[in-house]
mmCIF file of C-alpha atoms in Angstrom:
data_model
loop_
_atom_site.group_PDB
_atom_site.id
_atom_site.type_symbol
_atom_site.label_atom_id
_atom_site.label_comp_id
_atom_site.label_asym_id
_atom_site.label_seq_id
_atom_site.Cartn_x
_atom_site.Cartn_y
_atom_site.Cartn_z
ATOM 1 C CA MET A 1 25.196 -12.674 -22.377
ATOM 2 C CA GLU A 2 22.995 -9.873 -23.677
ATOM 3 C CA TRP A 3 19.350 -9.468 -22.746
ATOM 4 C CA GLU A 4 16.488 -7.565 -24.266
ATOM 5 C CA ALA A 5 14.880 -5.435 -21.553
ATOM 6 C CA VAL A 6 11.568 -7.301 -21.495
ATOM 7 C CA GLN A 7 13.302 -10.699 -21.539
ATOM 8 C CA LEU A 8 15.403 -9.665 -18.560
ATOM 9 C CA GLU A 9 12.288 -8.403 -16.793
ATOM 10 C CA ASP A 10 10.480 -11.705 -17.392
ATOM 11 C CA GLU A 11 13.386 -13.755 -16.082
ATOM 12 C CA ALA A 12 13.845 -11.475 -13.082
ATOM 13 C CA PHE A 13 10.152 -11.747 -12.200
ATOM 14 C CA ARG A 14 10.394 -15.523 -12.494
ATOM 15 C CA ARG A 15 13.228 -15.515 -9.969
ATOM 16 C CA GLY A 16 11.498 -13.101 -7.601
ATOM 17 C CA ALA A 17 13.699 -10.087 -8.309
ATOM 18 C CA VAL A 18 12.476 -6.486 -8.273
ATOM 19 C CA ILE A 19 12.941 -4.884 -11.687
ATOM 20 C CA ALA A 20 11.049 -3.113 -14.475
ATOM 21 C CA ALA A 21 11.610 -2.555 -18.192
ATOM 22 C CA LEU A 22 11.154 0.962 -19.539
ATOM 23 C CA ARG A 23 7.950 1.316 -21.566
ATOM 24 C CA SER A 24 5.820 3.967 -23.186
ATOM 25 C CA PHE A 25 2.148 4.379 -22.337
ATOM 26 C CA GLU A 26 1.262 2.533 -25.535
ATOM 27 C CA GLU A 27 3.525 -0.403 -24.699
ATOM 28 C CA TRP A 28 2.152 -0.604 -21.167
ATOM 29 C CA ASP A 29 -1.468 -0.412 -22.329
ATOM 30 C CA ALA A 30 -0.910 -3.443 -24.570
ATOM 31 C CA LEU A 31 0.057 -5.667 -21.628
ATOM 32 C CA PRO A 32 -2.459 -8.037 -19.994
ATOM 33 C CA GLN A 33 -1.478 -6.565 -16.621
ATOM 34 C CA ALA A 34 -2.538 -3.085 -17.693
ATOM 35 C CA LYS A 35 -5.952 -4.418 -18.674
ATOM 36 C CA ALA A 36 -6.325 -6.228 -15.326
ATOM 37 C CA ILE A 37 -6.064 -3.056 -13.237
ATOM 38 C CA ALA A 38 -9.343 -1.568 -12.040
ATOM 39 C CA ASP A 39 -10.361 1.906 -13.176
ATOM 40 C CA PHE A 40 -10.766 3.208 -9.616
ATOM 41 C CA PRO A 41 -7.722 3.009 -7.322
ATOM 42 C CA ILE A 42 -9.515 1.919 -4.120
ATOM 43 C CA LEU A 43 -10.825 -1.649 -3.998
ATOM 44 C CA ILE A 44 -13.215 -2.337 -1.103
ATOM 45 C CA ASN A 45 -14.519 -5.879 -0.763
ATOM 46 C CA LYS A 46 -17.048 -6.997 1.829
ATOM 47 C CA VAL A 47 -15.818 -10.033 3.754
ATOM 48 C CA SER A 48 -18.323 -10.455 6.593
ATOM 49 C CA LYS A 49 -21.319 -9.064 8.456
ATOM 50 C CA ILE A 50 -21.363 -8.153 12.145
ATOM 51 C CA THR A 51 -23.485 -6.069 14.466
ATOM 52 C CA PRO A 52 -22.751 -2.414 13.618
ATOM 53 C CA TYR A 53 -19.747 -1.524 15.705
ATOM 54 C CA MET A 54 -17.864 1.589 16.769
ATOM 55 C CA PRO A 55 -15.350 1.315 19.609
ATOM 56 C CA PRO A 56 -15.932 3.441 22.692
ATOM 57 C CA VAL A 57 -13.877 6.597 22.970
ATOM 58 C CA PRO A 58 -11.435 6.378 25.906
ATOM 59 C CA SER A 59 -12.171 8.932 28.600
ATOM 60 C CA ALA A 60 -8.606 10.221 28.324
ATOM 61 C CA VAL A 61 -9.194 11.310 24.716
ATOM 62 C CA GLU A 62 -10.061 14.989 24.794
ATOM 63 C CA ASP A 63 -10.087 15.988 21.128
ATOM 64 C CA ASN A 64 -13.068 15.642 18.812
ATOM 65 C CA LYS A 65 -11.296 14.221 15.770
ATOM 66 C CA CYS A 66 -13.366 11.805 13.718
ATOM 67 C CA LEU A 67 -11.204 8.705 14.329
ATOM 68 C CA ARG A 68 -10.763 9.069 18.080
ATOM 69 C CA GLY A 69 -11.038 5.666 19.738
ATOM 70 C CA ILE A 70 -9.959 3.805 16.572
ATOM 71 C CA ARG A 71 -6.852 1.631 16.908
ATOM 72 C CA VAL A 72 -4.692 0.975 13.851
ATOM 73 C CA VAL A 73 -1.826 -1.509 13.666
ATOM 74 C CA GLU A 74 0.498 -0.717 10.774
ATOM 75 C CA MET A 75 3.248 -2.957 9.367
ATOM 76 C CA SER A 76 4.969 -1.027 6.614
ATOM 77 C CA ARG A 77 8.112 0.652 5.370
ATOM 78 C CA VAL A 78 9.265 3.560 3.218
ATOM 79 C CA ILE A 79 6.446 5.899 2.018
ATOM 80 C CA ALA A 80 3.094 4.670 0.701
ATOM 81 C CA ALA A 81 1.502 2.743 3.573
ATOM 82 C CA PRO A 82 3.159 4.947 6.233
ATOM 83 C CA VAL A 83 1.401 7.923 4.606
ATOM 84 C CA ALA A 84 -1.902 6.112 5.169
ATOM 85 C CA GLY A 85 -1.086 5.519 8.827
ATOM 86 C CA LYS A 86 0.041 9.111 9.307
ATOM 87 C CA THR A 87 -3.196 10.358 7.748
ATOM 88 C CA LEU A 88 -5.319 8.226 10.073
ATOM 89 C CA ALA A 89 -3.283 9.438 13.053
ATOM 90 C CA ALA A 90 -3.888 13.040 11.986
ATOM 91 C CA HIS A 91 -7.619 12.296 12.165
ATOM 92 C CA GLY A 92 -7.333 11.023 15.733
ATOM 93 C CA ALA A 93 -6.632 7.293 15.377
ATOM 94 C CA ASP A 94 -4.266 5.529 17.763
ATOM 95 C CA VAL A 95 -1.712 4.193 15.264
ATOM 96 C CA ILE A 96 0.837 1.604 16.373
ATOM 97 C CA TRP A 97 3.615 1.289 13.813
ATOM 98 C CA ILE A 98 5.310 -2.114 13.854
ATOM 99 C CA THR A 99 8.932 -2.049 12.730
ATOM 100 C CA SER A 100 11.533 -4.800 12.792
ATOM 101 C CA PRO A 101 14.897 -4.759 14.567
ATOM 102 C CA SER A 102 16.301 -6.784 11.655
ATOM 103 C CA LEU A 103 15.551 -4.099 9.039
ATOM 104 C CA PRO A 104 17.595 -0.917 8.543
ATOM 105 C CA ALA A 105 16.233 2.362 9.850
ATOM 106 C CA LEU A 106 15.224 5.080 7.379
ATOM 107 C CA PRO A 107 15.652 8.154 9.586
ATOM 108 C CA ASP A 108 14.987 10.808 6.933
ATOM 109 C CA LEU A 109 11.652 9.215 6.037
ATOM 110 C CA ASP A 110 10.760 8.020 9.519
ATOM 111 C CA LEU A 111 11.074 11.535 10.927
ATOM 112 C CA ASP A 112 8.104 12.565 8.796
ATOM 113 C CA LEU A 113 6.104 9.373 8.443
ATOM 114 C CA SER A 114 6.113 8.361 12.116
ATOM 115 C CA ARG A 115 4.344 11.549 13.189
ATOM 116 C CA GLY A 116 1.373 10.883 15.424
ATOM 117 C CA LYS A 117 2.218 7.193 15.825
ATOM 118 C CA ARG A 118 3.521 4.961 18.556
ATOM 119 C CA THR A 119 6.188 2.508 17.436
ATOM 120 C CA VAL A 120 6.997 -1.041 18.481
ATOM 121 C CA GLN A 121 9.809 -3.267 17.230
ATOM 122 C CA LEU A 122 8.811 -6.886 16.639
ATOM 123 C CA ASP A 123 10.527 -9.679 14.750
ATOM 124 C CA ILE A 124 7.658 -11.924 13.658
ATOM 125 C CA GLU A 125 10.108 -14.699 12.807
ATOM 126 C CA LYS A 126 10.242 -15.175 16.587
ATOM 127 C CA SER A 127 7.217 -16.902 18.075
ATOM 128 C CA GLU A 128 7.061 -14.601 21.098
ATOM 129 C CA ASP A 129 7.059 -11.473 18.911
ATOM 130 C CA LYS A 130 4.448 -12.926 16.567
ATOM 131 C CA ALA A 131 2.279 -13.621 19.621
ATOM 132 C CA LYS A 132 2.653 -9.975 20.669
ATOM 133 C CA LEU A 133 1.566 -8.858 17.196
ATOM 134 C CA LEU A 134 -1.488 -11.112 17.304
ATOM 135 C CA ASP A 135 -2.337 -9.717 20.724
ATOM 136 C CA LEU A 136 -2.214 -6.174 19.337
ATOM 137 C CA LEU A 137 -4.360 -7.188 16.373
ATOM 138 C CA SER A 138 -6.972 -8.737 18.649
ATOM 139 C CA THR A 139 -7.805 -5.235 19.908
ATOM 140 C CA ALA A 140 -7.305 -3.369 16.615
ATOM 141 C CA ASP A 141 -9.903 -1.893 14.297
ATOM 142 C CA VAL A 142 -7.588 -1.690 11.284
ATOM 143 C CA PHE A 143 -4.512 -3.575 10.107
ATOM 144 C CA ILE A 144 -2.372 -1.922 7.412
ATOM 145 C CA GLN A 145 0.378 -3.836 5.649
ATOM 146 C CA SER A 146 2.444 -3.238 2.526
ATOM 147 C CA TYR A 147 4.777 -6.205 2.332
ATOM 148 C CA ARG A 148 5.125 -8.184 -0.873
ATOM 149 C CA PRO A 149 2.072 -10.223 -1.922
ATOM 150 C CA GLY A 150 1.750 -13.425 0.059
ATOM 151 C CA SER A 151 4.601 -12.754 2.471
ATOM 152 C CA LEU A 152 2.489 -12.275 5.605
ATOM 153 C CA ALA A 153 0.049 -14.994 4.547
ATOM 154 C CA SER A 154 2.962 -17.430 4.490
ATOM 155 C CA LYS A 155 3.461 -16.646 8.179
ATOM 156 C CA GLY A 156 -0.167 -17.268 9.112
ATOM 157 C CA LEU A 157 -1.157 -13.607 8.885
ATOM 158 C CA SER A 158 -3.476 -13.584 5.880
ATOM 159 C CA ALA A 159 -6.543 -11.347 5.925
ATOM 160 C CA VAL A 160 -8.772 -14.436 6.214
ATOM 161 C CA GLU A 161 -6.911 -15.748 9.255
ATOM 162 C CA LEU A 162 -6.853 -12.346 10.923
ATOM 163 C CA HIS A 163 -10.606 -11.925 10.428
ATOM 164 C CA LYS A 164 -11.162 -15.265 12.144
ATOM 165 C CA ALA A 165 -9.177 -14.029 15.142
ATOM 166 C CA ASN A 166 -10.802 -10.577 15.171
ATOM 167 C CA PRO A 167 -14.123 -10.375 13.268
ATOM 168 C CA ASN A 168 -14.183 -6.576 13.632
ATOM 169 C CA LEU A 169 -10.832 -6.101 11.893
ATOM 170 C CA ILE A 170 -10.567 -4.127 8.651
ATOM 171 C CA ALA A 171 -7.566 -5.457 6.715
ATOM 172 C CA ALA A 172 -5.937 -2.909 4.409
ATOM 173 C CA SER A 173 -3.079 -3.660 2.049
ATOM 174 C CA LEU A 174 -0.970 -1.859 -0.497
ATOM 175 C CA ASP A 175 1.108 -3.423 -3.265
ATOM 176 C CA ALA A 176 2.658 -2.606 -6.616
ATOM 177 C CA TYR A 177 0.423 -4.085 -9.309
ATOM 178 C CA GLY A 178 -2.931 -4.935 -7.745
ATOM 179 C CA PRO A 179 -4.659 -8.227 -6.900
ATOM 180 C CA ASN A 180 -5.479 -9.265 -10.471
ATOM 181 C CA GLY A 181 -3.485 -10.077 -13.585
ATOM 182 C CA PRO A 182 -0.232 -11.924 -14.324
ATOM 183 C CA TRP A 183 1.856 -9.455 -12.305
ATOM 184 C CA SER A 184 -0.299 -9.604 -9.172
ATOM 185 C CA GLN A 185 2.368 -11.479 -7.196
ATOM 186 C CA ASN A 186 5.283 -9.370 -8.423
ATOM 187 C CA ARG A 187 7.087 -7.011 -6.122
ATOM 188 C CA GLY A 188 7.707 -3.382 -6.976
ATOM 189 C CA PHE A 189 7.844 0.188 -5.757
ATOM 190 C CA ASP A 190 6.965 3.669 -7.002
ATOM 191 C CA SER A 191 9.958 4.267 -9.279
ATOM 192 C CA LEU A 192 9.588 0.885 -10.978
ATOM 193 C CA VAL A 193 5.868 1.349 -11.589
ATOM 194 C CA GLN A 194 6.643 4.746 -13.114
ATOM 195 C CA THR A 195 9.229 3.061 -15.341
ATOM 196 C CA CYS A 196 7.172 0.143 -16.633
ATOM 197 C CA SER A 197 3.890 2.025 -17.060
ATOM 198 C CA GLY A 198 5.043 4.804 -19.381
ATOM 199 C CA ILE A 199 5.184 7.696 -16.937
ATOM 200 C CA ASN A 200 8.951 8.191 -17.244
ATOM 201 C CA VAL A 201 8.856 8.127 -21.051
ATOM 202 C CA ALA A 202 5.949 10.592 -21.134
ATOM 203 C CA GLU A 203 7.723 12.886 -18.678
ATOM 204 C CA ALA A 204 10.852 12.901 -20.860
ATOM 205 C CA GLN A 205 8.838 13.607 -23.998
ATOM 206 C CA ARG A 206 7.056 16.497 -22.310
ATOM 207 C CA TYR A 207 10.307 17.906 -20.942
ATOM 208 C CA GLY A 208 11.776 17.938 -24.442
ATOM 209 C CA ASP A 209 15.442 17.323 -23.673
ATOM 210 C CA ASN A 210 15.841 14.203 -25.861
ATOM 211 C CA GLU A 211 16.142 11.922 -22.841
ATOM 212 C CA PRO A 212 14.744 8.378 -23.087
ATOM 213 C CA ALA A 213 13.208 8.684 -19.632
ATOM 214 C CA ARG A 214 12.713 11.225 -16.881
ATOM 215 C CA VAL A 215 11.447 10.566 -13.366
ATOM 216 C CA LEU A 216 8.702 12.570 -11.733
ATOM 217 C CA PRO A 217 9.964 15.201 -9.270
ATOM 218 C CA CYS A 218 8.394 13.278 -6.376
ATOM 219 C CA GLN A 219 7.152 9.807 -5.454
ATOM 220 C CA ALA A 220 3.653 10.723 -6.581
ATOM 221 C CA LEU A 221 2.361 7.151 -6.702
ATOM 222 C CA ASP A 222 3.518 6.432 -3.156
ATOM 223 C CA HIS A 223 1.903 9.521 -1.689
ATOM 224 C CA GLY A 224 -1.263 9.173 -3.735
ATOM 225 C CA ALA A 225 -1.586 5.509 -2.777
ATOM 226 C CA GLY A 226 -1.201 6.325 0.910
ATOM 227 C CA TYR A 227 -3.972 8.909 0.834
ATOM 228 C CA PHE A 228 -6.239 6.631 -1.197
ATOM 229 C CA LEU A 229 -5.658 3.790 1.267
ATOM 230 C CA ALA A 230 -6.550 6.050 4.195
ATOM 231 C CA THR A 231 -9.697 7.146 2.350
ATOM 232 C CA GLY A 232 -10.726 3.546 1.731
ATOM 233 C CA ILE A 233 -10.128 2.656 5.369
ATOM 234 C CA MET A 234 -12.300 5.533 6.566
ATOM 235 C CA ALA A 235 -15.066 4.451 4.188
ATOM 236 C CA ALA A 236 -14.787 0.901 5.552
ATOM 237 C CA LEU A 237 -14.945 2.163 9.142
ATOM 238 C CA TYR A 238 -18.111 4.090 8.294
ATOM 239 C CA ARG A 239 -19.732 0.997 6.759
ATOM 240 C CA ARG A 240 -18.783 -1.105 9.774
ATOM 241 C CA ALA A 241 -20.256 1.472 12.153
ATOM 242 C CA THR A 242 -23.496 2.042 10.243
ATOM 243 C CA ALA A 243 -24.268 -1.267 8.514
ATOM 244 C CA GLY A 244 -22.078 -3.864 10.220
ATOM 245 C CA ASP A 245 -20.231 -4.611 6.988
ATOM 246 C CA VAL A 246 -16.580 -5.585 7.427
ATOM 247 C CA HIS A 247 -14.460 -4.854 4.382
ATOM 248 C CA GLU A 248 -10.994 -5.535 3.080
ATOM 249 C CA VAL A 249 -9.356 -2.492 1.457
ATOM 250 C CA LYS A 250 -6.723 -2.715 -1.271
ATOM 251 C CA VAL A 251 -4.768 -0.072 -3.172
ATOM 252 C CA SER A 252 -1.964 -0.554 -5.681
ATOM 253 C CA LEU A 253 0.638 1.802 -7.087
ATOM 254 C CA ALA A 254 -0.351 0.772 -10.609
ATOM 255 C CA GLY A 255 -3.981 1.537 -9.804
ATOM 256 C CA VAL A 256 -3.003 5.020 -8.663
ATOM 257 C CA MET A 257 -0.983 5.464 -11.847
ATOM 258 C CA LYS A 258 -3.995 4.507 -13.967
ATOM 259 C CA TYR A 259 -6.235 6.913 -12.086
ATOM 260 C CA LEU A 260 -3.774 9.798 -12.391
ATOM 261 C CA ARG A 261 -3.497 9.171 -16.132
ATOM 262 C CA SER A 262 -7.287 9.304 -16.418
ATOM 263 C CA LEU A 263 -7.240 12.884 -15.120
ATOM 264 C CA GLY A 264 -5.311 14.051 -18.181
ATOM 265 C CA ARG A 265 -2.085 16.010 -18.473
ATOM 266 C CA TYR A 266 -1.397 19.711 -18.374
ATOM 267 C CA GLU A 267 -0.351 20.990 -21.785
#
């Protein structure tokens, strides 16, 4: 059986697979999903109001970094969200990186992206480990997660439920295509977003070697998304401390792609 690329993509999405058809910028821009992505890559939504709050700085903390005393719980893998956690750690936050004993290690990436963090292995399919996670979140200021849309919510860990348990908590998430549009529940990663959004075609055209597609020399969307997520989290922490506003922060790889395109290309 032969498939057209877009037909295969549609069927794969329907079955929950992770795939992307190669498109040009023009083909991507014509899609409803492209039109559903916000112009700015950081989405910050107010979810509640509390008394302005900033956690006390532990007496053992001697540095004067801006996030000292802030606790971050991070559930993530690979590059994008771990970059956010690493950035917050570099600014003084106490970052606890939750990994799973049932998932393979990524030593080449982990060597870099675990810097400044403490790590804990928890399998949240087990009730005792889920209870440990909830205990950590009860004392956290920020929760970062980058699992596929809806996966943690299906385990009772949605942003709404976590806010009920800890009203001070800033929930931050990172996904492929953003919270709006027909692809909002689809899974993806940097290379696939490059493929479907026109970046790889544009890169090949600019390179001029008659290739149909050419990848960027780095995972630019992953790294950009991580730094944008950290920026949004710091803005949310400031609003919580000064106005008592508790926000949810969202960043998507497709949103970062759209923003980078808006900056123009070097000719």
